[in-house]
Amino acid sequence: MAKRADGRPTVTRQVAAAISLAASAASLVVVLGALIRHPLQLVLAVLLLGSVLGAGWAALVRRGFARAAAATAGIAAAVLLGLLPGLHAYALLATAAGLVALSFAAARTVLGHDLARTPRIRRAEPASAGVLLLNPLSGHGVATASRLGERAWALGIRPIELHVDDDLRELAEQAVADGADVLGMAGGDGSQAVVADVARRHDLPFVCVPAGTRNHFARDLGLDRDAPAEALAAFGHAVERRVDLGVAGGRVFVNNVSLGAYAALVRAPGYREAKAATIAGCLPDLFGPDARRPLRFPGPDGDPAAAADIVLVSNGPYRLERLTGLGRRERLDLGVLGIVTVAVGRVRDVPELVAAELCGDITRFPGYRAWSTPEFAVESADPLIDVAVDGEPQRLPSPLRIGVLPGVLRVRLPPDAPGTSPAAMAPKGVRRALRALLRVLAGRSARGCPPSVPRRSVSNSGPVKGDRR
């Protein structure tokens, strides 16, 4: 039980708050103790580790003699690192990292539902002619393993399975022509975007069933990605809200458009079959001293931005902590795109990038920039631009214009689904999280802190407030 009827935290949440605060304090004690007892070893270890990372990156992005020299320097630094005395100090630092992770996990448990609010929604009656399209190949067969087709039939929903030679858009359009009043898609984010586009064109409600590999759209809608069958409840008595869709060169997307290094990698021959080997072979061309950076685009002030290695354009701003984990969106109804660019210009940037990635605060990396805008234009020195639209590789003509369609998609959610993105549940900033934890520990509500998003409210009828077509 998350909260008591009077709004005060339960004993369980108070215990979790105590664990979070204690783990955070213990991590500080461990780090300070290691610095006091082994200052020289730790300083040398940090310097040598930075040398290993920098030399390793130089070896990856260069060729010939420069690659051999960088690899030799990296190996030498790694050997010296292993010869340092007092290696137990590193174990203490690993312990500190574990304590920090425990503190964060407990804090999310404590603060999630107090700090989160969902956008305004309305109640929806059960579908009378619901249709669920299924991609049996998505997510290594999630739809088949979860028996989504059988479960749909049992609930009065007509399942349509996508076969290898089928056109998903045509199947969705035919379902509408046959009288479907609610369209659903069980598949990955690329498939979700196609069916969502058909639904918004006919102003039909859409049901997202997470049956892909990552299911970012479902996560940011507040659905449980580990229980795809539970999303079928949205065809019955449900709640409905409106969300935005992105559009790039006329193609709709639900999550993001990637440009630059990542888009070039996913288009490279052999990437799907041998990712590691393909990445290693492409790195010199993408990040080396002679790498081409053909993309040109305006920065947050409207002036031409510096060249970037990675450009990510998302349907709604990301709350980005690590590049490897991509990001999470607090809201899907803000009517703006989120822009993230990352530039790795020099070898000495690499240790700082790795440190920011490991600490879960990529925003501290100097080559990182982020801003929001309702539209974004990208030009290239090449006639076609490599892009990945919701993870699917494409080549689109330059210039590429990316925009947002505010509030055009009617999304149905099960009444008992969280309905809130995990990003909206995570507290922003150490000071705010600490203050909220202390309030919970004292038996008070964490709501003394400003909410991340507006208060949840449900109307019995009528359109969602702020609807935009």
CSV table of C-alpha atoms in Angstrom, one decimal:
chain,number,residue,atom,x,y,z
A,1,MET,CA,0.0,0.0,0.0
A,2,ALA,CA,1.6,3.2,-1.1
A,3,LYS,CA,-0.2,5.7,1.1
A,4,ARG,CA,-2.6,5.7,4.0
A,5,ALA,CA,-6.1,7.2,3.7
A,6,ASP,CA,-5.0,10.4,5.5
A,7,GLY,CA,-2.2,11.0,3.0
A,8,ARG,CA,0.6,10.2,5.5
A,9,PRO,CA,3.3,7.7,4.5
A,10,THR,CA,3.0,4.1,5.6
A,11,VAL,CA,5.6,2.4,7.9
A,12,THR,CA,7.0,0.6,4.8
A,13,ARG,CA,7.7,3.9,3.1
A,14,GLN,CA,9.3,5.4,6.2
A,15,VAL,CA,11.6,2.4,6.5
A,16,ALA,CA,12.6,2.8,2.8
A,17,ALA,CA,13.3,6.4,3.4
A,18,ALA,CA,15.5,5.5,6.4
A,19,ILE,CA,17.4,2.9,4.2
A,20,SER,CA,17.9,5.5,1.4
A,21,LEU,CA,19.3,8.1,3.8
A,22,ALA,CA,21.5,5.6,5.6
A,23,ALA,CA,22.9,4.2,2.4
A,24,SER,CA,23.7,7.6,1.1
A,25,ALA,CA,25.5,8.6,4.3
A,26,ALA,CA,27.4,5.3,4.4
A,27,SER,CA,28.6,5.8,0.8
A,28,LEU,CA,30.1,9.2,1.8
A,29,VAL,CA,31.8,7.6,4.8
A,30,VAL,CA,33.3,4.8,2.7
A,31,VAL,CA,34.6,7.3,0.1
A,32,LEU,CA,36.1,9.7,2.6
A,33,GLY,CA,37.7,6.8,4.5
A,34,ALA,CA,39.4,5.5,1.3
A,35,LEU,CA,40.7,9.0,0.5
A,36,ILE,CA,42.2,9.4,3.9
A,37,ARG,CA,43.8,6.0,4.1
A,38,HIS,CA,44.9,5.6,0.4
A,39,PRO,CA,45.2,9.1,-1.1
A,40,LEU,CA,48.2,8.5,-3.4
A,41,GLN,CA,46.9,5.2,-4.7
A,42,LEU,CA,43.5,6.6,-5.5
A,43,VAL,CA,45.0,9.7,-7.3
A,44,LEU,CA,47.3,7.5,-9.4
A,45,ALA,CA,44.5,5.0,-10.1
A,46,VAL,CA,42.3,7.8,-11.4
A,47,LEU,CA,45.1,9.2,-13.7
A,48,LEU,CA,46.0,5.7,-15.0
A,49,LEU,CA,42.4,4.8,-15.6
A,50,GLY,CA,41.9,8.0,-17.6
A,51,SER,CA,45.0,7.1,-19.6
A,52,VAL,CA,43.6,3.6,-20.3
A,53,LEU,CA,40.3,5.0,-21.5
A,54,GLY,CA,41.9,7.8,-23.6
A,55,ALA,CA,44.5,5.5,-25.2
A,56,GLY,CA,41.8,2.8,-25.8
A,57,TRP,CA,39.6,5.3,-27.6
A,58,ALA,CA,42.5,6.5,-29.7
A,59,ALA,CA,43.3,3.0,-30.7
A,60,LEU,CA,39.7,2.4,-31.8
A,61,VAL,CA,39.3,5.5,-33.9
A,62,ARG,CA,42.7,5.6,-35.6
A,63,ARG,CA,44.5,3.3,-38.0
A,64,GLY,CA,48.0,2.1,-38.8
A,65,PHE,CA,50.9,3.3,-36.6
A,66,ALA,CA,48.8,5.7,-34.6
A,67,ARG,CA,46.5,2.8,-33.6
A,68,ALA,CA,49.5,0.6,-32.6
A,69,ALA,CA,51.0,3.4,-30.5
A,70,ALA,CA,47.8,4.2,-28.7
A,71,ALA,CA,47.2,0.5,-28.0
A,72,THR,CA,50.7,0.1,-26.6
A,73,ALA,CA,50.2,3.1,-24.3
A,74,GLY,CA,46.9,1.8,-23.1
A,75,ILE,CA,48.3,-1.6,-22.3
A,76,ALA,CA,51.2,0.0,-20.4
A,77,ALA,CA,48.8,2.1,-18.3
A,78,ALA,CA,46.7,-0.9,-17.6
A,79,VAL,CA,49.7,-2.9,-16.4
A,80,LEU,CA,50.8,0.0,-14.1
A,81,LEU,CA,47.2,0.2,-12.8
A,82,GLY,CA,47.3,-3.5,-11.9
A,83,LEU,CA,50.6,-3.1,-10.1
A,84,LEU,CA,49.4,-0.4,-7.7
A,85,PRO,CA,49.3,-1.4,-4.1
A,86,GLY,CA,46.3,-1.2,-1.9
A,87,LEU,CA,43.8,-2.6,-4.4
A,88,HIS,CA,41.3,-3.1,-1.6
A,89,ALA,CA,40.7,0.6,-1.8
A,90,TYR,CA,38.9,0.0,-5.2
A,91,ALA,CA,36.7,-2.6,-3.5
A,92,LEU,CA,35.7,0.1,-1.0
A,93,LEU,CA,34.8,2.4,-3.9
A,94,ALA,CA,32.8,-0.4,-5.5
A,95,THR,CA,31.0,-0.8,-2.2
A,96,ALA,CA,30.3,2.9,-2.2
A,97,ALA,CA,28.8,2.7,-5.7
A,98,GLY,CA,26.5,-0.1,-4.5
A,99,LEU,CA,25.4,1.9,-1.6
A,100,VAL,CA,24.5,4.8,-3.8
A,101,ALA,CA,22.5,2.5,-6.1
A,102,LEU,CA,20.6,1.2,-3.1
A,103,SER,CA,19.9,4.7,-1.9
A,104,PHE,CA,18.5,5.7,-5.3
A,105,ALA,CA,16.3,2.5,-5.5
A,106,ALA,CA,14.9,3.1,-2.1
A,107,ALA,CA,14.3,6.8,-2.8
A,108,ARG,CA,12.3,5.9,-6.0
A,109,THR,CA,10.2,3.5,-3.9
A,110,VAL,CA,9.5,6.2,-1.3
A,111,LEU,CA,8.9,9.2,-3.5
A,112,GLY,CA,7.4,7.8,-6.8
A,113,HIS,CA,3.7,8.2,-6.3
A,114,ASP,CA,4.0,11.3,-4.2
A,115,LEU,CA,6.0,13.3,-6.7
A,116,ALA,CA,4.2,12.0,-9.8
A,117,ARG,CA,1.1,13.3,-11.4
A,118,THR,CA,-0.6,12.2,-14.6
A,119,PRO,CA,-2.1,14.5,-17.2
A,120,ARG,CA,-5.8,15.1,-17.4
A,121,ILE,CA,-7.7,12.0,-18.6
A,122,ARG,CA,-11.3,11.0,-19.2
A,123,ARG,CA,-13.2,7.8,-18.9
A,124,ALA,CA,-13.9,5.7,-21.9
A,125,GLU,CA,-16.6,3.0,-22.6
A,126,PRO,CA,-15.6,-0.5,-23.8
A,127,ALA,CA,-14.8,-1.0,-27.4
A,128,SER,CA,-17.6,-2.6,-29.5
A,129,ALA,CA,-15.4,-3.5,-32.4
A,130,GLY,CA,-11.8,-3.5,-31.1
A,131,VAL,CA,-9.0,-4.8,-33.3
A,132,LEU,CA,-5.5,-5.8,-32.2
A,133,LEU,CA,-2.8,-6.1,-34.7
A,134,LEU,CA,0.1,-8.4,-33.7
A,135,ASN,CA,3.6,-8.7,-34.9
A,136,PRO,CA,4.7,-12.2,-33.8
A,137,LEU,CA,8.4,-11.5,-34.6
A,138,SER,CA,8.8,-8.4,-32.3
A,139,GLY,CA,10.6,-8.8,-29.1
A,140,HIS,CA,11.7,-12.4,-29.9
A,141,GLY,CA,8.1,-13.6,-30.0
A,142,VAL,CA,6.6,-11.8,-27.0
A,143,ALA,CA,3.1,-11.8,-28.6
A,144,THR,CA,3.2,-15.5,-29.2
A,145,ALA,CA,4.7,-16.4,-25.8
A,146,SER,CA,2.1,-14.2,-24.0
A,147,ARG,CA,-0.7,-15.8,-26.1
A,148,LEU,CA,-2.0,-12.3,-26.9
A,149,GLY,CA,-4.1,-13.5,-29.9
A,150,GLU,CA,-6.0,-16.1,-27.7
A,151,ARG,CA,-6.4,-13.6,-24.9
A,152,ALA,CA,-7.8,-11.0,-27.3
A,153,TRP,CA,-10.4,-13.4,-28.7
A,154,ALA,CA,-11.5,-14.3,-25.2
A,155,LEU,CA,-12.1,-10.6,-24.5
A,156,GLY,CA,-14.0,-10.0,-27.7
A,157,ILE,CA,-11.2,-8.3,-29.5
A,158,ARG,CA,-10.4,-9.3,-33.1
A,159,PRO,CA,-6.7,-10.2,-33.5
A,160,ILE,CA,-4.9,-9.7,-36.8
A,161,GLU,CA,-1.5,-11.3,-37.1
A,162,LEU,CA,1.1,-9.7,-39.3
A,163,HIS,CA,2.9,-12.1,-41.6
A,164,VAL,CA,6.2,-11.5,-43.4
A,165,ASP,CA,4.8,-10.2,-46.7
A,166,ASP,CA,2.0,-8.1,-45.1
A,167,ASP,CA,1.9,-4.3,-45.1
A,168,LEU,CA,1.1,-3.2,-41.5
A,169,ARG,CA,-0.4,0.1,-42.6
A,170,GLU,CA,-2.7,-1.6,-45.1
A,171,LEU,CA,-3.9,-4.1,-42.5
A,172,ALA,CA,-4.7,-1.2,-40.1
A,173,GLU,CA,-6.5,0.8,-42.8
A,174,GLN,CA,-8.5,-2.3,-43.7
A,175,ALA,CA,-9.5,-2.8,-40.1
A,176,VAL,CA,-10.8,0.7,-40.0
A,177,ALA,CA,-12.7,0.2,-43.2
A,178,ASP,CA,-14.3,-3.0,-41.7
A,179,GLY,CA,-15.6,-0.9,-38.8
A,180,ALA,CA,-13.0,-1.0,-36.0
A,181,ASP,CA,-13.8,1.6,-33.3
A,182,VAL,CA,-10.5,1.0,-31.3
A,183,LEU,CA,-7.1,0.1,-32.9
A,184,GLY,CA,-4.4,-1.7,-30.9
A,185,MET,CA,-0.9,-2.8,-31.7
A,186,ALA,CA,1.1,-5.5,-30.1
A,187,GLY,CA,4.7,-5.0,-31.2
A,188,GLY,CA,7.7,-2.8,-31.1
A,189,ASP,CA,7.9,1.0,-31.2
A,190,GLY,CA,8.2,1.1,-35.0
A,191,SER,CA,5.0,-0.9,-35.4
A,192,GLN,CA,3.3,1.2,-32.7
A,193,ALA,CA,4.1,4.3,-34.7
A,194,VAL,CA,2.5,2.9,-37.9
A,195,VAL,CA,-0.8,1.9,-36.3
A,196,ALA,CA,-0.9,5.0,-34.1
A,197,ASP,CA,-0.6,7.1,-37.3
A,198,VAL,CA,-3.6,5.3,-38.8
A,199,ALA,CA,-5.6,5.8,-35.6
A,200,ARG,CA,-4.9,9.5,-35.4
A,201,ARG,CA,-5.8,10.0,-39.1
A,202,HIS,CA,-9.2,8.5,-38.4
A,203,ASP,CA,-9.5,10.0,-34.9
A,204,LEU,CA,-9.8,6.5,-33.3
A,205,PRO,CA,-8.6,5.5,-29.9
A,206,PHE,CA,-5.3,3.6,-29.8
A,207,VAL,CA,-4.2,0.8,-27.5
A,208,CYS,CA,-0.4,0.2,-27.0
A,209,VAL,CA,0.4,-3.4,-26.1
A,210,PRO,CA,4.2,-3.7,-25.2
A,211,ALA,CA,5.3,-6.7,-27.2
A,212,GLY,CA,8.6,-5.4,-28.6
A,213,THR,CA,12.2,-5.4,-27.4
A,214,ARG,CA,12.4,-2.1,-25.5
A,215,ASN,CA,8.9,-0.7,-25.6
A,216,HIS,CA,9.9,2.9,-24.8
A,217,PHE,CA,6.5,4.3,-25.8
A,218,ALA,CA,4.7,1.9,-23.5
A,219,ARG,CA,7.0,2.7,-20.6
A,220,ASP,CA,6.5,6.5,-21.0
A,221,LEU,CA,2.7,6.0,-21.2
A,222,GLY,CA,3.0,4.3,-17.7
A,223,LEU,CA,2.3,0.7,-18.8
A,224,ASP,CA,3.9,-2.3,-17.3
A,225,ARG,CA,6.3,-3.6,-20.0
A,226,ASP,CA,6.7,-6.9,-18.3
A,227,ALA,CA,3.0,-7.7,-18.5
A,228,PRO,CA,1.9,-7.1,-22.1
A,229,ALA,CA,-1.4,-9.0,-21.7
A,230,GLU,CA,-2.6,-6.5,-19.0
A,231,ALA,CA,-2.6,-3.8,-21.6
A,232,LEU,CA,-5.5,-5.6,-23.3
A,233,ALA,CA,-7.8,-4.3,-20.5
A,234,ALA,CA,-7.7,-0.9,-22.3
A,235,PHE,CA,-10.2,-2.3,-24.8
A,236,GLY,CA,-12.7,-2.5,-21.9
A,237,HIS,CA,-13.7,0.2,-19.5
A,238,ALA,CA,-10.6,2.4,-19.8
A,239,VAL,CA,-9.2,5.9,-19.4
A,240,GLU,CA,-8.3,8.0,-22.4
A,241,ARG,CA,-5.7,10.8,-22.8
A,242,ARG,CA,-4.3,12.7,-25.7
A,243,VAL,CA,-0.5,12.6,-26.5
A,244,ASP,CA,1.7,14.0,-29.2
A,245,LEU,CA,3.3,12.3,-32.2
A,246,GLY,CA,6.5,13.3,-33.9
A,247,VAL,CA,6.9,13.5,-37.7
A,248,ALA,CA,10.1,13.4,-39.7
A,249,GLY,CA,10.0,13.9,-43.4
A,250,GLY,CA,6.4,12.9,-43.4
A,251,ARG,CA,7.0,9.7,-41.3
A,252,VAL,CA,5.3,9.6,-37.9
A,253,PHE,CA,7.3,8.4,-34.9
A,254,VAL,CA,6.4,7.8,-31.2
A,255,ASN,CA,9.8,8.0,-29.6
A,256,ASN,CA,12.8,9.5,-31.4
A,257,VAL,CA,14.8,10.1,-34.6
A,258,SER,CA,18.5,9.4,-34.3
A,259,LEU,CA,21.1,11.0,-36.6
A,260,GLY,CA,24.8,10.9,-36.9
A,261,ALA,CA,27.0,8.1,-35.6
A,262,TYR,CA,24.2,5.8,-34.3
A,263,ALA,CA,22.1,6.1,-37.5
A,264,ALA,CA,25.2,5.3,-39.6
A,265,LEU,CA,26.0,2.3,-37.5
A,266,VAL,CA,22.5,0.7,-37.7
A,267,ARG,CA,22.7,1.0,-41.5
A,268,ALA,CA,26.1,-0.5,-41.8
A,269,PRO,CA,26.2,-4.0,-43.4
A,270,GLY,CA,26.5,-6.7,-40.9
A,271,TYR,CA,25.3,-4.6,-37.9
A,272,ARG,CA,22.5,-6.9,-37.0
A,273,GLU,CA,24.6,-10.1,-37.3
A,274,ALA,CA,27.9,-8.9,-35.8
A,275,LYS,CA,27.4,-5.7,-33.8
A,276,ALA,CA,30.8,-5.6,-32.0
A,277,ALA,CA,32.9,-6.2,-35.2
A,278,THR,CA,30.8,-3.7,-37.2
A,279,ILE,CA,31.1,-1.0,-34.6
A,280,ALA,CA,34.9,-1.5,-34.3
A,281,GLY,CA,35.3,-1.3,-38.1
A,282,CYS,CA,33.1,1.9,-38.3
A,283,LEU,CA,34.6,3.8,-35.4
A,284,PRO,CA,37.6,5.4,-37.4
A,285,ASP,CA,35.2,6.7,-40.0
A,286,LEU,CA,32.7,8.0,-37.5
A,287,PHE,CA,35.0,9.4,-34.7
A,288,GLY,CA,38.5,9.5,-36.1
A,289,PRO,CA,40.6,12.6,-36.9
A,290,ASP,CA,39.4,12.4,-40.5
A,291,ALA,CA,35.8,11.7,-39.7
A,292,ARG,CA,33.1,13.6,-41.7
A,293,ARG,CA,30.4,15.4,-39.8
A,294,PRO,CA,28.1,16.5,-42.6
A,295,LEU,CA,25.1,17.5,-40.5
A,296,ARG,CA,24.2,21.1,-40.0
A,297,PHE,CA,21.4,22.4,-37.8
A,298,PRO,CA,20.4,25.4,-35.6
A,299,GLY,CA,21.3,25.4,-32.0
A,300,PRO,CA,19.0,26.5,-29.1
A,301,ASP,CA,19.6,30.2,-29.9
A,302,GLY,CA,18.8,29.7,-33.6
A,303,ASP,CA,22.4,30.2,-34.7
A,304,PRO,CA,24.2,27.4,-36.5
A,305,ALA,CA,25.3,24.8,-33.9
A,306,ALA,CA,28.7,23.2,-33.7
A,307,ALA,CA,29.1,19.8,-35.4
A,308,ALA,CA,27.9,16.9,-33.3
A,309,ASP,CA,28.6,13.2,-33.4
A,310,ILE,CA,25.2,12.1,-32.1
A,311,VAL,CA,21.9,14.0,-32.6
A,312,LEU,CA,18.8,12.7,-30.9
A,313,VAL,CA,15.4,14.3,-31.7
A,314,SER,CA,12.6,13.0,-29.4
A,315,ASN,CA,8.8,13.3,-29.3
A,316,GLY,CA,8.8,15.2,-26.0
A,317,PRO,CA,12.0,16.1,-24.1
A,318,TYR,CA,14.0,13.3,-22.6
A,319,ARG,CA,15.2,13.1,-19.0
A,320,LEU,CA,18.5,11.7,-20.0
A,321,GLU,CA,20.9,10.2,-17.5
A,322,ARG,CA,23.0,7.9,-19.7
A,323,LEU,CA,23.5,7.6,-23.4
A,324,THR,CA,23.5,3.8,-23.3
A,325,GLY,CA,20.1,3.7,-21.7
A,326,LEU,CA,18.6,6.4,-23.8
A,327,GLY,CA,16.1,8.5,-21.9
A,328,ARG,CA,12.7,8.7,-20.3
A,329,ARG,CA,10.0,11.3,-20.9
A,330,GLU,CA,8.0,12.8,-18.1
A,331,ARG,CA,5.3,14.0,-20.5
A,332,LEU,CA,4.1,13.1,-23.9
A,333,ASP,CA,1.7,16.1,-24.3
A,334,LEU,CA,4.0,19.2,-24.2
A,335,GLY,CA,3.8,20.0,-27.9
A,336,VAL,CA,7.6,20.2,-28.3
A,337,LEU,CA,10.5,18.2,-29.5
A,338,GLY,CA,13.5,17.4,-27.3
A,339,ILE,CA,16.9,17.9,-28.9
A,340,VAL,CA,20.1,16.2,-27.6
A,341,THR,CA,23.5,16.5,-29.2
A,342,VAL,CA,26.8,15.0,-28.1
A,343,ALA,CA,30.2,15.9,-29.5
A,344,VAL,CA,33.4,13.9,-28.7
A,345,GLY,CA,36.0,16.1,-30.3
A,346,ARG,CA,39.2,15.0,-28.6
A,347,VAL,CA,40.7,11.9,-27.1
A,348,ARG,CA,40.9,13.6,-23.7
A,349,ASP,CA,37.1,14.0,-23.7
A,350,VAL,CA,36.6,10.3,-23.5
A,351,PRO,CA,37.5,9.7,-19.8
A,352,GLU,CA,35.1,12.6,-18.9
A,353,LEU,CA,32.4,11.1,-21.0
A,354,VAL,CA,32.8,7.7,-19.4
A,355,ALA,CA,32.8,9.2,-15.9
A,356,ALA,CA,29.6,11.1,-16.7
A,357,GLU,CA,28.0,7.9,-18.1
A,358,LEU,CA,29.0,5.8,-15.1
A,359,CYS,CA,27.7,8.4,-12.7
A,360,GLY,CA,24.4,8.6,-14.5
A,361,ASP,CA,24.7,12.3,-15.2
A,362,ILE,CA,25.6,12.6,-18.8
A,363,THR,CA,24.5,16.3,-18.7
A,364,ARG,CA,27.8,17.2,-17.0
A,365,PHE,CA,29.8,16.2,-20.1
A,366,PRO,CA,31.0,19.4,-21.8
A,367,GLY,CA,30.1,18.0,-25.3
A,368,TYR,CA,26.4,17.5,-24.2
A,369,ARG,CA,23.7,20.0,-25.2
A,370,ALA,CA,19.9,19.7,-24.8
A,371,TRP,CA,17.0,22.0,-25.6
A,372,SER,CA,13.3,22.0,-26.7
A,373,THR,CA,11.8,23.3,-29.8
A,374,PRO,CA,8.5,22.8,-31.7
A,375,GLU,CA,10.4,22.1,-35.0
A,376,PHE,CA,13.9,21.2,-36.1
A,377,ALA,CA,15.6,21.2,-39.5
A,378,VAL,CA,18.7,19.3,-40.4
A,379,GLU,CA,20.8,19.8,-43.5
A,380,SER,CA,23.6,17.6,-44.8
A,381,ALA,CA,26.4,17.9,-47.3
A,382,ASP,CA,25.1,14.6,-48.7
A,383,PRO,CA,21.8,14.3,-50.6
A,384,LEU,CA,20.5,11.7,-48.2
A,385,ILE,CA,20.7,11.6,-44.4
A,386,ASP,CA,21.1,8.4,-42.5
A,387,VAL,CA,18.5,8.3,-39.7
A,388,ALA,CA,17.0,5.8,-37.3
A,389,VAL,CA,13.3,6.4,-36.8
A,390,ASP,CA,12.1,4.6,-33.7
A,391,GLY,CA,15.2,2.4,-34.2
A,392,GLU,CA,14.4,1.6,-37.8
A,393,PRO,CA,17.2,2.6,-40.3
A,394,GLN,CA,16.1,5.0,-43.1
A,395,ARG,CA,17.7,7.3,-45.6
A,396,LEU,CA,15.7,10.6,-45.9
A,397,PRO,CA,16.3,13.5,-48.3
A,398,SER,CA,18.2,16.6,-47.1
A,399,PRO,CA,17.0,19.0,-45.7
A,400,LEU,CA,15.1,17.0,-43.2
A,401,ARG,CA,12.3,18.8,-41.3
A,402,ILE,CA,11.2,17.3,-38.0
A,403,GLY,CA,8.1,18.5,-36.1
A,404,VAL,CA,5.5,17.6,-33.6
A,405,LEU,CA,1.8,16.9,-33.9
A,406,PRO,CA,0.3,18.1,-30.6
A,407,GLY,CA,-2.4,16.1,-28.9
A,408,VAL,CA,-3.4,14.2,-32.1
A,409,LEU,CA,-3.4,10.6,-30.7
A,410,ARG,CA,-6.1,9.3,-28.4
A,411,VAL,CA,-4.5,6.7,-26.2
A,412,ARG,CA,-6.6,4.3,-24.1
A,413,LEU,CA,-5.0,2.9,-20.9
A,414,PRO,CA,-6.3,0.3,-18.4
A,415,PRO,CA,-7.9,2.1,-15.4
A,416,ASP,CA,-5.5,0.4,-12.9
A,417,ALA,CA,-2.3,1.1,-15.0
A,418,PRO,CA,0.2,3.5,-13.3
A,419,GLY,CA,-0.4,6.0,-16.2
A,420,THR,CA,2.8,7.8,-15.2
A,421,SER,CA,6.2,7.7,-16.8
A,422,PRO,CA,8.9,6.4,-14.5
A,423,ALA,CA,10.8,9.6,-15.3
A,424,ALA,CA,7.9,11.6,-13.7
A,425,MET,CA,8.3,9.5,-10.6
A,426,ALA,CA,12.0,10.0,-10.1
A,427,PRO,CA,12.8,13.1,-8.0
A,428,LYS,CA,14.9,15.8,-9.7
A,429,GLY,CA,18.0,17.0,-7.9
A,430,VAL,CA,19.7,15.9,-4.7
A,431,ARG,CA,18.3,18.7,-2.6
A,432,ARG,CA,14.7,18.1,-3.5
A,433,ALA,CA,15.0,14.3,-3.0
A,434,LEU,CA,16.7,14.7,0.4
A,435,ARG,CA,14.0,17.2,1.5
A,436,ALA,CA,11.3,14.8,0.4
A,437,LEU,CA,12.9,11.8,2.1
A,438,LEU,CA,13.2,13.7,5.4
A,439,ARG,CA,9.5,14.6,5.2
A,440,VAL,CA,8.5,11.0,4.7
A,441,LEU,CA,10.8,9.8,7.5
A,442,ALA,CA,9.1,12.3,9.8
A,443,GLY,CA,5.7,10.8,8.9
A,444,ARG,CA,4.7,13.7,6.6
A,445,SER,CA,3.8,13.6,2.9
A,446,ALA,CA,6.5,14.2,0.4
A,447,ARG,CA,4.2,16.6,-1.4
A,448,GLY,CA,5.8,19.6,0.2
A,449,CYS,CA,8.0,19.5,-2.9
A,450,PRO,CA,6.5,20.9,-6.2
A,451,PRO,CA,5.1,18.2,-8.4
A,452,SER,CA,6.9,17.1,-11.6
A,453,VAL,CA,3.7,17.3,-13.7
A,454,PRO,CA,0.2,18.5,-13.1
A,455,ARG,CA,-2.2,16.7,-10.7
A,456,ARG,CA,-4.1,13.7,-12.1
A,457,SER,CA,-7.8,14.2,-12.7
A,458,VAL,CA,-10.5,12.3,-14.5
A,459,SER,CA,-13.6,13.7,-16.1
A,460,ASN,CA,-16.6,11.5,-16.8
A,461,SER,CA,-17.3,12.9,-20.2
A,462,GLY,CA,-16.2,15.5,-22.7
A,463,PRO,CA,-12.8,16.0,-24.4
A,464,VAL,CA,-9.5,16.1,-22.6
A,465,LYS,CA,-8.8,19.6,-21.5
A,466,GLY,CA,-6.4,21.3,-23.9
A,467,ASP,CA,-7.2,18.9,-26.8
A,468,ARG,CA,-5.5,19.9,-30.0
A,469,ARG,CA,-6.2,18.3,-33.3
